[in-house]
Coordinates of C-alpha atoms in Angstrom, one line a residue:
M1162 CA 39.3 -16.8 -24.6
C1163 CA 41.2 -13.8 -22.8
A1164 CA 44.7 -13.3 -22.4
E1165 CA 44.9 -14.0 -18.7
K1166 CA 43.4 -17.8 -19.6
T1167 CA 39.8 -16.6 -18.7
V1168 CA 36.9 -18.6 -21.0
V1169 CA 34.3 -16.1 -21.6
I1170 CA 30.8 -18.0 -23.3
D1171 CA 28.2 -15.4 -24.3
G1172 CA 29.4 -13.0 -21.7
F1173 CA 29.7 -15.6 -18.7
T1174 CA 32.7 -16.2 -17.3
V1175 CA 33.8 -20.2 -16.8
L1176 CA 34.8 -21.2 -13.4
Q1177 CA 35.9 -24.8 -13.3
T1178 CA 34.6 -26.8 -10.1
K1179 CA 35.5 -30.0 -8.5
F1180 CA 33.4 -31.5 -5.1
Q1181 CA 36.3 -31.9 -3.1
E1182 CA 39.9 -31.6 -2.7
S1183 CA 40.4 -35.4 -3.9
S1184 CA 38.0 -35.3 -6.9
K1185 CA 38.5 -34.3 -10.2
P1186 CA 37.4 -31.4 -12.2
G1187 CA 33.7 -32.4 -13.6
H1188 CA 31.5 -29.5 -13.0
S1189 CA 31.2 -25.6 -14.5
L1190 CA 29.8 -22.7 -13.1
Y1191 CA 29.0 -19.5 -15.3
V1192 CA 29.2 -16.2 -13.7
K1193 CA 28.8 -12.6 -14.9
E1194 CA 28.0 -9.2 -13.1
H1195 CA 24.5 -8.8 -12.4
Q1196 CA 22.6 -6.4 -15.0
G1197 CA 18.6 -6.8 -13.9
R1198 CA 16.8 -3.5 -15.0
A1199 CA 14.2 -3.6 -12.3
S1200 CA 16.5 -5.2 -9.5
T1201 CA 16.9 -3.9 -6.2
R1202 CA 20.4 -5.3 -5.8
P1203 CA 23.3 -3.1 -6.1
K1204 CA 24.4 -4.1 -10.0
D1205 CA 28.2 -3.3 -9.6
K1206 CA 28.4 -5.5 -6.5
T1207 CA 26.4 -8.5 -7.4
L1208 CA 27.6 -11.7 -9.1
F1209 CA 24.9 -13.6 -11.2
V1210 CA 25.7 -17.5 -10.9
V1211 CA 24.3 -20.2 -12.9
N1212 CA 24.5 -23.8 -13.5
V1213 CA 24.6 -24.3 -9.6
P1214 CA 24.2 -28.3 -8.8
P1215 CA 21.4 -29.5 -6.6
Y1216 CA 24.0 -30.3 -3.9
C1217 CA 25.2 -26.9 -3.3
T1218 CA 23.7 -25.1 -0.4
Q1219 CA 24.0 -21.1 0.5
V1220 CA 26.9 -21.8 3.0
S1221 CA 29.0 -23.7 0.4
I1222 CA 28.5 -20.7 -2.3
R1223 CA 29.4 -18.2 0.0
K1224 CA 32.5 -20.1 1.3
V1225 CA 33.6 -20.9 -2.3
F1226 CA 33.4 -16.9 -3.5
S1227 CA 34.6 -15.6 0.0
A1228 CA 37.9 -16.4 -1.5
F1229 CA 37.3 -13.0 -4.0
G1230 CA 36.1 -10.9 -1.0
E1231 CA 33.3 -10.4 1.8
V1232 CA 30.2 -12.1 1.0
I1233 CA 27.4 -10.1 2.3
K1234 CA 24.4 -12.1 1.0
V1235 CA 23.7 -15.3 -1.1
Y1236 CA 20.4 -15.9 -2.6
M1237 CA 19.1 -19.0 -4.6
Y1238 CA 16.3 -19.6 -7.1
D1239 CA 15.0 -22.2 -9.7
K1240 CA 15.1 -19.4 -12.1
P1241 CA 16.0 -15.6 -12.6
H1242 CA 14.9 -12.9 -10.2
N1243 CA 14.8 -9.4 -10.0
E1244 CA 13.8 -8.9 -6.6
D1245 CA 14.9 -11.0 -3.2
K1246 CA 12.7 -13.2 -1.6
Q1247 CA 12.2 -13.0 1.9
L1248 CA 14.3 -15.7 3.8
N1249 CA 12.2 -18.2 5.6
Q1250 CA 11.8 -16.9 9.1
S1251 CA 9.8 -20.1 10.3
K1252 CA 11.7 -23.4 10.5
Y1253 CA 8.4 -25.0 10.6
F1254 CA 6.4 -22.9 8.7
P1255 CA 8.6 -21.7 5.8
D1256 CA 7.2 -19.3 3.5
T1257 CA 9.4 -19.8 0.8
P1258 CA 10.0 -23.7 -0.7
Q1259 CA 13.4 -25.0 -0.8
V1260 CA 14.6 -25.1 -4.2
K1261 CA 15.4 -28.4 -5.6
G1262 CA 17.5 -29.5 -8.8
F1263 CA 19.8 -26.9 -10.5
K1264 CA 19.7 -23.5 -9.6
V1265 CA 21.0 -19.6 -10.1
A1266 CA 22.5 -17.7 -7.6
Y1267 CA 23.1 -14.2 -6.8
V1268 CA 26.3 -13.5 -4.5
V1269 CA 26.1 -9.6 -3.2
F1270 CA 29.8 -8.7 -2.6
K1271 CA 30.9 -5.9 -0.3
K1272 CA 33.3 -4.4 -2.5
A1273 CA 32.7 -4.0 -6.2
S1274 CA 36.1 -5.2 -7.2
S1275 CA 35.3 -8.7 -5.9
V1276 CA 33.1 -9.3 -8.7
Q1277 CA 35.9 -8.0 -11.0
K1278 CA 38.3 -10.7 -9.4
V1279 CA 35.5 -13.4 -10.1
K1280 CA 35.2 -12.6 -13.8
S1281 CA 39.1 -12.4 -14.2
H1282 CA 39.8 -15.8 -12.5
P1283 CA 42.1 -18.0 -14.8
H1284 CA 39.7 -21.1 -16.1
D1285 CA 42.6 -23.3 -15.2
K1286 CA 42.5 -22.7 -11.7
I1287 CA 40.0 -25.2 -9.5
L1288 CA 37.7 -24.0 -7.4
T1289 CA 36.6 -26.6 -4.6
L1290 CA 32.8 -27.0 -3.5
S1291 CA 33.1 -28.6 -0.3
S1292 CA 35.7 -27.7 2.0
D1293 CA 36.3 -28.7 5.9
E1294 CA 34.9 -25.2 6.8
A1295 CA 31.6 -25.9 5.2
P1296 CA 31.0 -29.4 3.8
I1297 CA 28.4 -30.7 1.6
L1298 CA 26.7 -33.7 3.3
T1299 CA 26.1 -36.5 1.0
G1300 CA 24.9 -40.2 1.5
I1301 CA 23.9 -41.3 4.9
K1302 CA 25.3 -38.3 6.4
K1303 CA 22.7 -36.2 4.3
W1304 CA 20.0 -38.6 5.2
Q1305 CA 20.8 -38.4 9.2
K1306 CA 20.7 -34.7 8.8
E1307 CA 17.6 -34.3 6.8
Y1308 CA 15.7 -36.8 9.5
R1309 CA 16.9 -34.7 12.4
D1310 CA 15.8 -31.7 11.0
N1311 CA 12.4 -33.2 10.2
V1312 CA 12.1 -34.3 14.1
C1313 CA 9.6 -31.8 15.7
D1314 CA 10.8 -30.1 18.7
T1315 CA 7.5 -29.4 20.6
Q1316 CA 8.7 -26.9 22.9
E1317 CA 10.5 -25.1 20.2
L1318 CA 7.2 -25.2 18.0
Q1319 CA 5.0 -23.8 20.9
T1320 CA 7.5 -20.9 21.3
E1321 CA 7.5 -19.8 17.6
I1322 CA 3.4 -20.4 17.8
D1323 CA 3.5 -17.9 20.7
E1324 CA 5.4 -15.7 19.4
Y1325 CA 3.5 -15.6 16.0
M1326 CA 0.3 -15.1 17.6
A1327 CA 1.9 -12.3 20.0
A1328 CA 2.6 -10.4 16.8
H1329 CA -0.5 -10.9 15.3
D1330 CA -2.7 -9.8 18.3
E1331 CA 0.1 -6.4 18.2
E1332 CA -0.8 -5.9 14.8
Q1333 CA -4.6 -6.3 15.2
E1334 CA -4.7 -3.7 18.4
R1335 CA -2.3 -1.3 16.4
E1336 CA -5.0 -1.4 13.5
K1337 CA -8.1 -0.8 16.0
R1338 CA -6.2 1.7 17.4
L1339 CA -5.4 3.7 14.0
A1340 CA -9.1 2.8 12.9
L1341 CA -10.3 4.4 16.1
E1342 CA -8.4 7.4 15.4
Q1343 CA -9.5 8.1 12.0
E1344 CA -13.1 7.5 12.9
G1345 CA -14.9 10.8 12.2
V1346 CA -12.0 12.6 10.6
P1347 CA -12.6 13.6 7.0
D1348 CA -9.9 13.1 4.7
E1349 CA -8.4 15.9 2.2
D1350 CA -11.7 15.4 0.0
G1351 CA -14.1 15.8 3.1
W1352 CA -15.0 12.4 3.1
V1353 CA -15.6 10.5 6.3
K1354 CA -14.3 6.9 6.3
V1355 CA -16.6 4.4 8.4
T1356 CA -14.9 1.6 10.3
R1357 CA -16.1 -1.7 11.8
H1358 CA -14.6 0.0 15.0
G1359 CA -17.1 2.9 15.1
K1360 CA -20.1 3.4 17.3
N1361 CA -22.8 1.5 14.8
K1362 CA -21.0 -1.9 14.7
G1363 CA -24.2 -3.2 13.1
A1364 CA -25.7 -6.3 14.0
P1365 CA -23.7 -9.3 14.9
R1366 CA -23.3 -11.9 12.4
T1367 CA -25.1 -15.1 14.1
E1368 CA -26.7 -18.3 12.4
T1369 CA -30.2 -16.6 13.2
M1370 CA -29.1 -13.1 12.0
E1371 CA -27.6 -14.8 8.6
K1372 CA -31.1 -16.4 8.1
K1373 CA -32.9 -13.5 8.6
V1374 CA -30.8 -11.3 6.2
T1375 CA -31.0 -14.4 3.7
A1376 CA -35.1 -14.5 3.9
K1377 CA -35.0 -10.6 3.4
D1378 CA -32.6 -10.6 0.4
K1379 CA -34.9 -13.5 -1.1
R1380 CA -38.1 -11.5 -0.2
R1381 CA -36.3 -8.4 -2.1
Q1382 CA -35.5 -10.5 -5.1
T1383 CA -38.7 -11.6 -5.5
E1384 CA -40.5 -8.3 -5.4
K1385 CA -37.8 -7.3 -7.9
E1386 CA -38.5 -10.0 -10.5
L1387 CA -40.6 -8.7 -13.5
K1388 CA -43.4 -11.1 -14.2
N1389 CA -45.2 -11.4 -17.8
F1390 CA -42.3 -9.8 -19.1
Y1391 CA -40.4 -12.6 -21.1
A1392 CA -42.4 -14.4 -24.0
F1393 CA -42.1 -17.6 -22.4
Q1394 CA -43.2 -16.1 -19.1
M1395 CA -46.3 -15.3 -20.6
R1396 CA -46.9 -18.5 -22.2
E1397 CA -46.7 -20.3 -18.9
S1398 CA -49.2 -18.0 -17.2
K1399 CA -51.6 -18.5 -19.8
R1400 CA -51.0 -22.4 -19.8
D1401 CA -51.4 -22.4 -16.1
S1402 CA -54.5 -20.1 -16.4
I1403 CA -56.1 -22.2 -18.6
A1404 CA -55.5 -25.6 -16.5
E1405 CA -56.7 -23.8 -13.6
L1406 CA -60.2 -23.0 -15.7
R1407 CA -60.6 -26.3 -16.8
K1408 CA -60.0 -27.8 -13.5
K1409 CA -62.6 -25.7 -11.7
F1410 CA -65.1 -26.5 -14.7
E1411 CA -64.7 -30.1 -14.1
E1412 CA -65.5 -29.4 -10.2
D1413 CA -68.5 -27.3 -11.0
K1414 CA -69.6 -30.4 -13.3
Q1415 CA -69.4 -33.0 -10.7
R1416 CA -70.9 -30.9 -8.2
I1417 CA -74.0 -30.2 -10.4
S1418 CA -74.4 -33.8 -11.1
L1419 CA -74.5 -34.5 -7.3
M1420 CA -77.0 -31.8 -6.9
K1421 CA -79.5 -33.8 -9.7
A1422 CA -79.1 -37.0 -8.5
S1423 CA -80.0 -35.7 -4.8
R1424 CA -83.2 -33.8 -6.3
K1425 CA -86.4 -35.5 -5.1
F1426 CA -89.8 -34.9 -6.6
R1427 CA -92.1 -33.0 -4.2
P1428 CA -95.4 -31.6 -5.9
Y1429 CA -96.9 -30.6 -2.2

């Protein structure tokens, strides 16, 4: 315990919190200055927070720590990360799953002095997680909000799909133009890259063409196979040959018997 009544455990400053003003203190946040080696965040301006309760949101965490200075970004994960994940740009097709359960947070301040203010915050000065400006919804209000969020706005969804497809088509066209510009142009080593947008585009991949290619590949594979190379192949070849000879021998015997039976005595 420091002189400023700040409680520090294993390098983490302990911050006492309560859910709202009328609640009693019942949860502790553990914070320290972010020290990730391969991190892309500013170390002197980023606060690492652990033991964040499941009901906390980015908005509520931002509101709590805004008392120590201007907050630029708030990131939440299920476990520590060195790199900031890309925020979900889509409402209906999120690229990152929603974090459930207890979390860790990275709070990026505008000034490095804000991190020092949090680290020197007195232990007996309680922080409120849910306020009128940034309320944390619980109970039926939370369920109502989740239900409303799950209702699909077809017009908004169609707009998002159209924007995505327009961006996709633009990217495809850009790649095609770039490939055409590089067609026939040698690189530093003198190699010429062959692209699918060149003059020789190849045969179309239709069902008929696929069958022809498959048959051709099978024929090539059969020609490449080595015959009578392995011992078992030689045994099978000899067995088949003997069986074929026996079959022909029996057929010849039957034919001779029929010829003898049909022979007639003709002295003149």
